[in-house]
CSV table of C-alpha atoms in Angstrom, one decimal:
chain,number,residue,atom,x,y,z
A,134,MET,CA,-10.7,-52.5,74.1
A,135,CYS,CA,-7.4,-52.0,72.3
A,136,GLY,CA,-3.7,-53.2,72.5
A,137,ILE,CA,-0.5,-51.1,71.5
A,138,LEU,CA,2.4,-52.8,70.1
A,139,LEU,CA,5.6,-50.0,69.3
A,140,THR,CA,8.6,-51.6,68.3
A,141,LYS,CA,12.2,-50.1,67.8
A,142,GLY,CA,15.3,-51.9,66.0
A,143,GLN,CA,16.0,-52.9,62.4
A,144,THR,CA,13.9,-55.6,62.4
A,145,ALA,CA,11.4,-53.3,64.1
A,146,THR,CA,9.7,-52.8,61.2
A,147,SER,CA,9.4,-55.8,59.4
A,148,ARG,CA,8.3,-58.0,62.1
A,149,LEU,CA,5.8,-56.2,63.6
A,150,PRO,CA,2.3,-57.2,61.5
A,151,THR,CA,3.8,-60.7,62.6
A,152,LEU,CA,4.0,-60.1,66.0
A,153,LEU,CA,0.7,-57.6,66.0
A,154,ASN,CA,-1.5,-60.5,64.9
A,155,ARG,CA,-0.8,-61.8,68.1
A,156,ILE,CA,-2.9,-59.4,70.0
A,157,HIS,CA,-5.6,-59.6,67.1
A,158,HIS,CA,-8.0,-60.4,70.2
A,159,ARG,CA,-7.3,-56.9,71.5
A,160,GLY,CA,-9.5,-55.2,68.6
A,161,PRO,CA,-11.0,-57.3,66.0
A,162,ASP,CA,-12.3,-54.8,64.3
A,163,ASP,CA,-10.0,-52.2,62.8
A,164,GLN,CA,-5.7,-52.7,62.9
A,165,SER,CA,-3.3,-49.8,61.0
A,166,ILE,CA,0.5,-49.2,61.5
A,167,TRP,CA,2.2,-46.2,61.4
A,168,SER,CA,6.4,-46.1,60.7
A,169,GLU,CA,9.5,-43.9,60.0
A,170,GLY,CA,12.3,-45.1,60.1
A,171,ASP,CA,13.5,-48.0,62.7
A,172,ILE,CA,10.0,-47.2,64.7
A,173,ALA,CA,6.9,-48.7,64.3
A,174,LEU,CA,3.4,-48.6,66.3
A,175,GLY,CA,1.0,-50.7,65.5
A,176,PHE,CA,-2.4,-50.3,66.9
A,177,VAL,CA,-5.1,-53.2,67.5
A,178,ARG,CA,-9.1,-51.6,68.0
A,179,LEU,CA,-12.3,-53.0,69.4
A,180,ALA,CA,-14.0,-50.4,68.2
A,181,ILE,CA,-17.3,-48.6,70.4
A,182,ASN,CA,-17.3,-44.9,70.4
A,183,GLY,CA,-17.6,-43.5,66.5
A,184,ASP,CA,-17.4,-45.0,63.6
A,185,LEU,CA,-13.8,-47.0,62.1
A,186,ILE,CA,-13.0,-44.1,60.5
A,187,GLU,CA,-13.5,-41.6,63.3
A,188,GLY,CA,-11.8,-43.7,65.7
A,189,GLN,CA,-9.1,-44.9,63.8
A,190,GLN,CA,-5.4,-45.2,65.1
A,191,PRO,CA,-2.1,-44.8,65.3
A,192,CYS,CA,-3.0,-40.7,65.3
A,193,ALA,CA,-0.4,-38.4,63.5
A,194,ASP,CA,0.8,-35.3,63.0
A,195,GLY,CA,4.1,-34.3,62.1
A,196,ALA,CA,7.0,-36.1,64.5
A,197,LEU,CA,4.3,-37.4,66.6
A,198,ALA,CA,2.2,-40.4,66.0
A,199,SER,CA,-0.3,-41.7,69.2
A,200,ALA,CA,-2.3,-45.3,70.0
A,201,PHE,CA,-4.2,-44.8,73.7
A,202,ASN,CA,-6.2,-48.2,74.7
A,203,GLY,CA,-9.4,-47.1,77.2
A,204,GLU,CA,-12.3,-44.9,77.8
A,205,ILE,CA,-12.7,-41.5,78.2
A,206,TYR,CA,-15.8,-40.4,79.8
A,207,ASN,CA,-15.2,-36.7,79.0
A,208,PHE,CA,-14.3,-36.3,75.5
A,209,LYS,CA,-16.6,-34.1,74.5
A,210,GLU,CA,-16.4,-31.3,77.3
A,211,LEU,CA,-12.0,-31.5,77.2
A,212,ALA,CA,-12.5,-31.0,73.2
A,213,GLN,CA,-15.1,-27.8,74.1
A,214,ARG,CA,-13.7,-27.0,76.5
A,215,TYR,CA,-10.2,-26.3,75.5
A,216,SER,CA,-11.3,-25.6,71.9
A,217,LEU,CA,-10.4,-29.5,70.2
A,218,GLY,CA,-13.5,-29.6,67.7
A,219,ASN,CA,-16.3,-31.8,67.4
A,220,TYR,CA,-15.5,-35.3,67.8
A,221,ARG,CA,-16.9,-38.2,68.2
A,222,SER,CA,-14.9,-40.8,68.9
A,223,ASP,CA,-12.3,-40.2,72.7
A,224,THR,CA,-9.2,-41.4,70.8
A,225,GLN,CA,-9.0,-38.1,69.4
A,226,ILE,CA,-8.9,-35.2,71.5
A,227,ILE,CA,-5.8,-37.3,72.5
A,228,LEU,CA,-3.1,-36.2,70.9
A,229,PRO,CA,-3.9,-32.5,70.0
A,230,LEU,CA,-5.0,-32.4,73.9
A,231,PHE,CA,-1.4,-33.9,74.3
A,232,GLN,CA,0.2,-31.2,72.2
A,233,LEU,CA,-2.2,-28.1,74.0
A,234,ILE,CA,-1.6,-29.4,77.6
A,235,GLY,CA,1.6,-31.9,77.9
A,236,PRO,CA,1.6,-33.9,80.8
A,237,GLU,CA,-1.4,-32.9,82.3
A,238,ILE,CA,-3.0,-34.5,80.9
A,239,ILE,CA,-3.4,-36.9,82.9
A,240,HIS,CA,-6.1,-34.3,85.5
A,241,GLN,CA,-7.7,-34.1,83.2
A,242,LEU,CA,-9.0,-37.7,81.3
A,243,ASP,CA,-12.2,-39.1,83.2
A,244,GLY,CA,-11.6,-42.6,82.5
A,245,PHE,CA,-9.4,-45.7,82.2
A,246,TYR,CA,-6.4,-46.2,79.5
A,247,SER,CA,-2.8,-46.9,78.9
A,248,GLY,CA,-1.4,-44.9,75.5
A,249,VAL,CA,1.5,-44.1,73.7
A,250,ILE,CA,2.7,-41.0,72.1
A,251,VAL,CA,5.8,-41.3,70.3
A,252,ASN,CA,8.2,-38.3,68.9
A,253,ASP,CA,10.4,-39.8,66.0
A,254,GLU,CA,12.5,-36.2,66.2
A,255,VAL,CA,14.0,-37.3,70.2
A,256,GLN,CA,13.4,-40.9,69.8
A,257,LYS,CA,11.6,-40.8,73.3
A,258,ALA,CA,8.0,-42.2,74.1
A,259,VAL,CA,5.5,-40.8,76.4
A,260,CYS,CA,3.3,-43.3,78.3
A,261,LEU,CA,-0.3,-43.0,79.7
A,262,ARG,CA,-2.0,-44.8,82.7
A,263,ASP,CA,-5.1,-44.3,84.7
A,264,HIS,CA,-5.2,-44.3,88.2
A,265,MET,CA,-5.5,-48.0,88.7
A,266,GLY,CA,-3.4,-49.5,86.3
A,267,LYS,CA,-6.0,-50.9,84.4
A,268,LYS,CA,-5.3,-51.2,81.0
A,269,PRO,CA,-1.7,-53.4,80.9
A,270,LEU,CA,1.4,-51.3,79.1
A,271,PHE,CA,4.8,-53.6,79.6
A,272,VAL,CA,8.8,-51.8,77.9
A,273,GLY,CA,11.2,-54.6,76.8
A,274,PHE,CA,13.7,-55.8,75.2
A,275,SER,CA,13.5,-58.5,72.6
A,276,GLU,CA,16.2,-60.1,70.5
A,277,GLY,CA,17.6,-56.0,71.0
A,278,ASP,CA,14.6,-53.9,69.6
A,279,LEU,CA,12.9,-52.4,72.2
A,280,PHE,CA,9.3,-53.0,72.6
A,281,ILE,CA,5.4,-51.2,74.4
A,282,THR,CA,3.1,-53.3,74.4
A,283,SER,CA,-0.5,-54.1,75.4
A,284,GLU,CA,0.4,-57.9,76.2
A,285,LEU,CA,3.6,-60.1,76.8
A,286,LYS,CA,2.2,-62.5,74.4
A,287,ALA,CA,2.9,-60.7,71.5
A,288,LEU,CA,7.1,-61.4,71.5
A,289,ASN,CA,8.7,-64.9,71.0
A,290,HIS,CA,11.2,-63.9,73.3
A,291,ILE,CA,12.2,-61.1,75.9
A,292,ASP,CA,15.6,-59.7,77.7
A,293,TRP,CA,14.0,-57.7,79.8
A,294,PHE,CA,10.7,-56.3,80.6
A,295,GLU,CA,8.8,-54.1,83.2
A,296,PRO,CA,5.4,-52.6,83.4
A,297,LEU,CA,5.0,-48.8,83.1
A,298,PRO,CA,4.7,-46.8,86.0
A,299,LYS,CA,0.7,-45.0,86.4
A,300,GLY,CA,0.5,-41.9,85.7
A,301,VAL,CA,3.2,-40.5,82.9
A,302,SER,CA,6.1,-41.8,81.8
A,303,GLU,CA,9.2,-41.5,79.5
A,304,VAL,CA,10.8,-44.1,78.1
A,305,ASP,CA,13.4,-43.7,76.2
A,306,LEU,CA,13.6,-45.2,72.8
A,307,THR,CA,17.5,-45.8,72.4
A,308,SER,CA,17.8,-47.3,76.3
A,309,GLY,CA,15.1,-48.6,77.3
A,310,SER,CA,15.3,-46.6,80.4
A,311,VAL,CA,11.8,-45.1,81.9
A,312,THR,CA,11.6,-41.6,84.0
A,313,GLN,CA,8.6,-40.9,85.7
A,314,ILE,CA,7.5,-37.4,84.6
A,315,LEU,CA,3.7,-37.1,87.1
A,316,ASP,CA,1.6,-39.2,89.0
A,317,HIS,CA,-2.2,-39.2,89.6
A,318,GLN,CA,-3.7,-36.5,91.5
A,319,ALA,CA,-6.7,-37.2,94.3
A,320,HIS,CA,-9.8,-36.2,92.2
A,321,ALA,CA,-11.4,-33.6,95.3
A,322,THR,CA,-14.7,-34.3,96.0
A,323,THR,CA,-17.8,-32.8,98.0
A,324,ASP,CA,-20.4,-35.5,96.8
A,325,ASN,CA,-22.2,-38.4,99.2
A,326,LEU,CA,-21.7,-42.1,97.8
A,327,HIS,CA,-25.0,-42.7,97.2
A,328,ASP,CA,-24.0,-39.7,94.1
A,329,LEU,CA,-21.0,-41.3,93.8
A,330,LEU,CA,-22.2,-45.1,92.8
A,331,HIS,CA,-24.7,-43.1,90.0
A,332,ASN,CA,-22.0,-41.2,89.0
A,333,ALA,CA,-20.1,-43.7,88.0
A,334,VAL,CA,-22.3,-46.2,86.5
A,335,ARG,CA,-24.3,-43.8,84.8
A,336,LYS,CA,-20.8,-42.1,82.7
A,337,ARG,CA,-20.1,-45.7,82.2
A,338,LEU,CA,-23.4,-46.9,80.4
A,339,PRO,CA,-22.2,-47.2,76.3
A,340,ASP,CA,-24.8,-45.0,73.8
A,341,SER,CA,-28.3,-47.2,74.2
A,342,GLU,CA,-27.8,-48.1,70.6
A,343,GLN,CA,-24.7,-50.4,72.0
A,344,PRO,CA,-25.7,-53.7,73.7
A,345,LEU,CA,-24.4,-53.9,77.5
A,346,GLY,CA,-23.9,-56.6,79.6
A,347,LEU,CA,-23.4,-57.0,83.0
A,348,PHE,CA,-21.8,-60.4,84.9
A,349,LEU,CA,-24.0,-61.0,88.6
A,350,SER,CA,-22.6,-62.8,91.1
A,351,GLY,CA,-25.7,-62.4,93.7
A,352,GLY,CA,-23.1,-60.7,96.1
A,353,LEU,CA,-23.0,-57.4,97.1
A,354,ASP,CA,-20.2,-55.6,94.8
A,355,SER,CA,-21.8,-56.5,91.3
A,356,SER,CA,-25.8,-56.6,93.2
A,357,LEU,CA,-25.8,-52.7,93.8
A,358,ILE,CA,-24.0,-52.2,90.2
A,359,ALA,CA,-27.0,-54.3,88.4
A,360,SER,CA,-28.8,-52.4,90.5
A,361,ILE,CA,-28.1,-48.5,89.5
A,362,ALA,CA,-27.5,-49.6,85.8
A,363,SER,CA,-30.9,-51.4,85.5
A,364,LYS,CA,-32.8,-47.5,87.0
A,365,TYR,CA,-30.8,-46.4,83.5
A,366,ARG,CA,-30.9,-49.4,81.0
A,367,ASP,CA,-33.8,-52.1,81.0
A,368,ASP,CA,-32.1,-53.6,78.7
A,369,ILE,CA,-29.1,-54.8,80.2
A,370,HIS,CA,-27.9,-58.2,79.2
A,371,TYR,CA,-27.0,-60.1,82.6
A,372,PHE,CA,-25.1,-63.2,82.9
A,373,THR,CA,-23.6,-65.5,85.9
A,374,LEU,CA,-21.8,-68.2,86.3
A,375,GLY,CA,-22.4,-71.8,88.6
A,376,ALA,CA,-24.4,-74.1,89.1
A,377,GLU,CA,-27.8,-74.7,89.9
A,378,ASP,CA,-27.3,-76.0,94.1
A,379,GLY,CA,-24.2,-73.2,93.9
A,380,PRO,CA,-24.4,-70.3,96.5
A,381,ASP,CA,-24.2,-67.4,93.3
A,382,TYR,CA,-27.3,-69.5,91.3
A,383,GLN,CA,-29.2,-69.0,94.5
A,384,ALA,CA,-28.4,-65.1,95.4
A,385,VAL,CA,-28.7,-64.5,91.3
A,386,GLN,CA,-31.9,-65.6,91.7
A,387,THR,CA,-32.8,-63.6,95.0
A,388,VAL,CA,-31.5,-60.1,92.7
A,389,ILE,CA,-33.3,-60.9,89.6
A,390,GLU,CA,-36.9,-61.2,91.5
A,391,VAL,CA,-35.8,-58.3,93.5
A,392,LEU,CA,-34.8,-55.8,90.6
A,393,ASN,CA,-37.6,-57.2,87.9
A,394,LEU,CA,-34.3,-58.3,85.4
A,395,LYS,CA,-36.1,-59.7,81.9
A,396,LYS,CA,-33.1,-61.1,80.4
A,397,VAL,CA,-30.7,-63.5,82.2
A,398,THR,CA,-28.1,-65.8,81.4
A,399,PHE,CA,-26.9,-68.8,83.1
A,400,VAL,CA,-23.4,-69.9,81.3
A,401,GLU,CA,-23.3,-73.5,82.8
A,402,LEU,CA,-20.0,-74.6,83.8
A,403,PRO,CA,-17.8,-76.7,82.1
A,404,SER,CA,-17.9,-80.0,81.9
A,405,GLU,CA,-14.7,-81.9,83.7
A,406,SER,CA,-13.1,-83.2,80.5
A,407,GLU,CA,-13.3,-80.0,79.3
A,408,ILE,CA,-11.0,-78.5,82.0
A,409,PRO,CA,-7.7,-79.3,81.2
A,410,SER,CA,-8.3,-77.6,77.7
A,411,LEU,CA,-10.0,-73.9,79.6
A,412,ILE,CA,-6.8,-74.0,82.5
A,413,GLU,CA,-4.4,-73.7,79.4
A,414,SER,CA,-6.7,-71.0,77.9
A,415,ILE,CA,-6.8,-69.1,80.6
A,416,VAL,CA,-2.8,-69.4,81.4
A,417,LEU,CA,-2.8,-68.1,77.6
A,418,ALA,CA,-4.8,-64.9,78.5
A,419,THR,CA,-4.1,-63.7,82.0
A,420,GLU,CA,0.3,-65.2,80.7
A,421,SER,CA,0.0,-65.8,84.6
A,422,TYR,CA,0.4,-68.9,86.7
A,423,ASN,CA,-1.3,-68.3,90.2
A,424,PRO,CA,-3.2,-70.3,91.3
A,425,SER,CA,-5.9,-67.7,92.1
A,426,ILE,CA,-5.2,-64.9,89.0
A,427,ILE,CA,-6.4,-68.5,87.1
A,428,SER,CA,-8.8,-70.0,88.8
A,429,ASN,CA,-11.1,-66.2,89.1
A,430,GLY,CA,-10.1,-65.5,85.6
A,431,LEU,CA,-11.3,-68.6,84.0
A,432,ALA,CA,-14.6,-67.9,85.8
A,433,THR,CA,-14.8,-64.4,83.5
A,434,TRP,CA,-13.4,-65.9,80.3
A,435,LEU,CA,-16.2,-68.2,80.6
A,436,LEU,CA,-18.9,-65.4,81.3
A,437,ALA,CA,-16.7,-63.3,78.9
A,438,ARG,CA,-17.4,-66.1,76.4
A,439,ALA,CA,-21.2,-65.9,76.5
A,440,ALA,CA,-21.1,-62.3,76.6
A,441,ARG,CA,-19.8,-61.8,73.2
A,442,GLN,CA,-21.9,-65.2,72.0
A,443,ALA,CA,-24.9,-62.3,73.0
A,444,GLY,CA,-23.2,-60.2,70.6
A,445,ILE,CA,-22.0,-57.3,73.1
A,446,LYS,CA,-18.9,-56.0,73.6
A,447,VAL,CA,-19.2,-53.4,76.6
A,448,VAL,CA,-20.4,-55.2,80.2
A,449,LEU,CA,-20.1,-54.2,83.9
A,450,THR,CA,-18.8,-55.8,86.9
A,451,GLY,CA,-17.8,-55.0,90.6
A,452,GLU,CA,-14.1,-55.5,90.4
A,453,GLY,CA,-13.0,-52.7,92.9
A,454,ALA,CA,-15.0,-53.2,96.3
A,455,ASP,CA,-13.1,-55.3,98.1
A,456,GLU,CA,-9.7,-53.3,97.6
A,457,LEU,CA,-11.9,-49.5,98.2
A,458,PHE,CA,-14.3,-49.7,100.1
A,459,GLY,CA,-12.5,-53.1,102.8
A,460,GLY,CA,-13.9,-56.5,101.4
A,461,TYR,CA,-11.1,-58.8,102.5
A,462,HIS,CA,-11.5,-60.5,106.0
A,463,GLN,CA,-8.4,-61.5,106.6
A,464,PHE,CA,-7.2,-58.1,107.3
A,465,ASN,CA,-10.0,-56.4,109.4
A,466,GLN,CA,-8.5,-56.9,113.1
A,467,THR,CA,-4.8,-55.4,111.5
A,468,ASP,CA,-3.0,-52.8,112.5
A,469,SER,CA,-1.8,-52.1,109.2
A,470,TRP,CA,-5.0,-52.4,108.0
A,471,GLN,CA,-4.5,-48.8,105.6
A,472,GLU,CA,-1.3,-49.8,104.7
A,473,THR,CA,-2.5,-53.3,103.6
A,474,ARG,CA,-5.5,-51.5,101.8
A,475,GLN,CA,-3.3,-49.1,100.0
A,476,GLN,CA,-1.1,-52.6,98.8
A,477,LEU,CA,-4.5,-54.3,97.5
A,478,ILE,CA,-4.4,-51.2,95.7
A,479,GLN,CA,-1.4,-50.8,94.3
A,480,ASP,CA,-1.3,-54.2,93.1
A,481,MET,CA,-4.8,-54.1,90.9
A,482,GLN,CA,-3.2,-53.7,87.8
A,483,PHE,CA,-1.3,-57.3,88.6
A,484,THR,CA,-3.6,-58.6,89.9
A,485,GLU,CA,-7.7,-58.1,89.3
A,486,LEU,CA,-7.6,-56.0,87.0
A,487,ARG,CA,-4.8,-58.2,85.2
A,488,ARG,CA,-7.6,-61.5,85.9
A,489,LEU,CA,-10.3,-59.1,84.2
A,490,ASP,CA,-8.8,-57.1,81.4
A,491,MET,CA,-7.1,-60.1,80.0
A,492,ALA,CA,-9.4,-62.6,80.6
A,493,CYS,CA,-12.1,-60.4,78.7
A,494,MET,CA,-9.6,-59.2,76.3
A,495,ALA,CA,-9.9,-62.6,74.9
A,496,HIS,CA,-13.1,-62.3,73.9
A,497,SER,CA,-13.2,-59.1,72.6
A,498,ILE,CA,-14.7,-57.4,75.5
A,499,GLU,CA,-14.1,-54.4,77.2
A,500,ALA,CA,-14.8,-54.6,80.7
A,501,ARG,CA,-16.3,-51.6,83.0
A,502,CYS,CA,-15.7,-51.1,86.4
A,503,PRO,CA,-17.9,-48.2,88.0
A,504,LEU,CA,-16.3,-49.0,92.2
A,505,LEU,CA,-12.6,-47.8,90.3
A,506,ASP,CA,-14.4,-44.7,89.9
A,507,ALA,CA,-11.6,-42.1,90.6
A,508,LYS,CA,-13.6,-39.6,92.8
A,509,LEU,CA,-14.7,-42.9,95.0
A,510,ARG,CA,-11.1,-43.6,95.3
A,511,SER,CA,-10.5,-40.1,96.5
A,512,LEU,CA,-13.9,-40.8,99.1
A,513,THR,CA,-12.8,-44.2,100.1
A,514,ASP,CA,-9.1,-42.6,101.0
A,515,GLN,CA,-10.7,-40.9,103.4
A,516,PHE,CA,-12.1,-43.2,105.4
A,517,GLU,CA,-11.5,-44.4,109.0
A,518,PHE,CA,-11.8,-48.3,110.4
A,519,GLU,CA,-15.6,-47.7,111.5
A,520,GLN,CA,-16.4,-46.9,108.0
A,521,LEU,CA,-15.5,-50.4,106.0
A,522,TYR,CA,-15.2,-52.7,109.1
A,523,SER,CA,-17.4,-54.2,112.2
A,524,SER,CA,-17.0,-57.0,114.6
A,525,ASN,CA,-18.4,-59.5,112.4
A,526,GLN,CA,-18.8,-57.8,108.6
A,527,ASN,CA,-17.0,-55.6,106.4
A,528,LYS,CA,-18.1,-52.9,103.2
A,529,ILE,CA,-20.4,-51.1,106.0
A,530,SER,CA,-19.9,-48.2,104.3
A,531,LEU,CA,-21.4,-49.7,101.3
A,532,ARG,CA,-23.6,-51.8,102.6
A,533,ASN,CA,-25.3,-48.8,103.9
A,534,SER,CA,-25.8,-46.7,100.7
A,535,CYS,CA,-27.7,-50.2,98.8
A,536,GLU,CA,-29.9,-50.8,101.9
A,537,THR,CA,-32.7,-49.3,99.8
A,538,TYR,CA,-31.7,-51.0,96.9
A,539,LEU,CA,-30.9,-54.6,98.0
A,540,PRO,CA,-32.9,-57.1,100.2
A,541,GLU,CA,-31.5,-58.2,103.9
A,542,ASN,CA,-29.6,-61.4,102.7
A,543,ILE,CA,-28.0,-59.8,99.4
A,544,LEU,CA,-26.8,-56.6,102.1
A,545,GLN,CA,-25.9,-58.9,104.5
A,546,ARG,CA,-24.2,-61.4,102.6
A,547,ARG,CA,-20.6,-63.1,103.1
A,548,LYS,CA,-17.7,-62.4,99.8
A,549,THR,CA,-17.4,-65.3,98.3
A,550,SER,CA,-14.7,-65.1,95.7
A,551,CYS,CA,-16.4,-65.5,92.0
A,552,ASP,CA,-14.3,-69.0,91.3
A,553,VAL,CA,-16.5,-70.4,95.1
A,554,GLY,CA,-19.5,-69.6,94.5
A,555,SER,CA,-19.3,-70.0,91.2
A,556,GLY,CA,-18.6,-73.7,91.4
A,557,ILE,CA,-15.5,-73.3,89.2
A,558,ARG,CA,-12.5,-73.6,91.7
A,559,GLY,CA,-13.1,-76.8,92.7
A,560,MET,CA,-13.1,-78.2,89.4
A,561,VAL,CA,-9.4,-76.7,88.2
A,562,VAL,CA,-8.2,-77.6,92.0
A,563,ARG,CA,-9.2,-80.9,91.7
A,564,TYR,CA,-7.8,-81.6,88.4
A,565,LEU,CA,-3.8,-79.8,88.9
A,566,LYS,CA,-4.2,-81.6,92.3
A,567,HIS,CA,-4.8,-84.8,90.9
A,568,ASN,CA,-1.2,-86.3,89.8
A,569,GLY,CA,0.0,-85.1,93.8
A,570,ARG,CA,2.0,-82.1,93.1
A,571,SER,CA,0.6,-78.7,93.9
A,572,GLU,CA,-1.7,-76.5,91.9
A,573,ARG,CA,1.2,-73.7,90.8
A,574,GLU,CA,4.1,-76.8,89.7
A,575,GLU,CA,1.2,-77.8,87.4
A,576,LEU,CA,0.1,-74.5,86.1
A,577,LEU,CA,4.0,-73.5,85.9
A,578,ASP,CA,4.2,-76.6,83.5
A,579,ILE,CA,1.5,-75.4,81.3
A,580,TRP,CA,2.9,-71.1,81.2
A,581,LYS,CA,5.9,-72.8,80.1
A,582,GLN,CA,4.6,-74.7,77.3
A,583,HIS,CA,3.3,-70.4,76.0
A,584,PHE,CA,5.7,-68.1,77.4
A,585,PRO,CA,9.7,-68.8,76.8
A,586,PHE,CA,10.6,-66.7,79.6
A,587,ASP,CA,11.7,-66.3,82.9
A,588,HIS,CA,9.0,-67.4,85.1
A,589,SER,CA,10.9,-66.7,88.1
A,590,HIS,CA,9.8,-62.7,87.1
A,591,PRO,CA,7.3,-61.6,89.9
A,592,TYR,CA,4.4,-60.3,86.9
A,593,PHE,CA,4.1,-63.7,86.5
A,594,HIS,CA,2.9,-65.6,89.7
A,595,GLN,CA,3.3,-63.0,92.1
A,596,TYR,CA,-0.2,-62.2,94.3
A,597,ALA,CA,1.6,-60.0,97.0
A,598,VAL,CA,-0.5,-59.9,99.9
A,599,PHE,CA,-2.6,-63.0,98.6
A,600,ASP,CA,0.3,-65.5,98.4
A,601,ARG,CA,0.6,-67.3,101.2
A,602,PHE,CA,-3.3,-67.8,101.4
A,603,ILE,CA,-3.7,-68.8,98.1
A,604,ASP,CA,-0.9,-72.0,99.2
A,605,GLN,CA,-3.3,-73.4,101.5
A,606,ARG,CA,-6.0,-72.7,100.2
A,607,GLY,CA,-8.4,-75.4,99.0
A,608,GLU,CA,-11.9,-75.9,96.4
A,609,VAL,CA,-14.3,-73.5,98.8
A,610,HIS,CA,-11.8,-71.8,101.4
A,611,LYS,CA,-10.1,-67.9,100.7
C-alpha cells in the first residue's frame, strides 16, 4: 500500500527523488522526503486510512523519523490504551508507540507491515516486519550508498543486499550490519477455527465508503473468504480470470449462484500476441525469473489491473491456506511434513507473498489475506497431521469449517493453482518454450534487460520447496 526508500551517503539526498519515482506505483497518492545530513528517508503513499494530511509520512520527532508501510487493524485500541491521542490514521501511532515501548511494539501490532525508524544521532535504523514478512523490505549498498527499500527496482545498481528479517532488527547506517533484536511471539488463542476465520475477514474489511474487491477463483480458499465477507458487505466487487471453458470459470459460476454475488467481473485472458509484453511486465513487477512466480504473478497482475480500472484500492485474497492448512498434496505422505510446512511458511515472503504484493502494487492495489492472520497461524501451528491431510484429501480442518457455507463440489474441489485454473500458465509456457529453451533461460534473458544485478542471488530465482517440481512442469500440472 506504500513504498519506503532510505538512502545514506554523499550523494544519497540528491539521488533520492529520482529513485523514489521508480516505486511511485506503490503510492501514487502522495510523496514526501525527510532528510538530515547525509540521511534521506522517502515515502510514497497509497491512501487507505485517513486523509492525505493525517496519514502523511515520514513522521518526525527530534532525532527520530519513521516511515511505515502496511495496515494496523487495532490502532484505535492501541491509541486509547497508551493514551496516544485520537488518531484516524494507523501510521500516526507507530512513532509515538515505539518511543513508549520500544521493540515490544511488534507484540502489540495486529496487522501486516514493514517500517523504518531512523535515529540520525546514533546513525542507526530500527526496522519492523510482520510475522509473515508480507510487506517487503531490503537493506544493501548501491554505488557506495546504503539503502533500505521496499523494492530493489528503485536502485540503478546493487553492490550487495539482503532481505530484512521478520520482527525487529537494527541496521547500522554506516556499516550496513543487521542485528535482530526481537522476533514475533505466537498469538495465544482459545477461539475455535470458525470464529477466528470470521474475525480475520471482518477486521480486514475497509470502511464502508471504501470500495472493496475480492479475487475469486472458485477454489476453496477464495470461495470461503467470499462466503464470509459477503455476510458483512453486500457491495463487494468480485474479479475472476479465465476462459469460459476453463475449470475456474465453471466453479466461480457455482459460487456466484450459491452466495448470490451481485457484482462480478470476468477478466478475459489476453491474446497470444500480448503475452510477451505481459511477461516482461510481471518480471519487472516481481523482480523474479522463477517460472511459477511469473505465471501465477501474471494471473494476479491481470486481476489487479482490472480492479484498479474499477476504482478499487483494496482487495481480499485467499493466500495462505495452502501453507497453513496443508494444501499441497506433494507433501501429504512425507515423514517431514512439519518441517516442510514450516519452510513453506517461512519462505512465503520470497514466493507467494512477494508475487501477490508486487503484482498488486504494480497497479497500486493493496491485497489483504485473512487466512494469514496471526491467530490463525498460531492455531494451525498446533495441528496434527490428521487435521491437515487424509488419504485422499488435504486442508481437512479448513474444509470441515466450510461445510455450512459452500456446496459440496466446491468443498471437495482439488487444488488447482490460479495459473492453471485460469488457463494463463499454458499461454506462458508455450511462449517461453517456443524456441526450445527452458522457461528459466528465457525469463533470465528478460530479467537481465531490467536488472543490472547479480542474477545468482536466490531471491531472484528460488522457490526452494517447489523448484524440483517447477522445472518439470507442463502447461496444466504442478
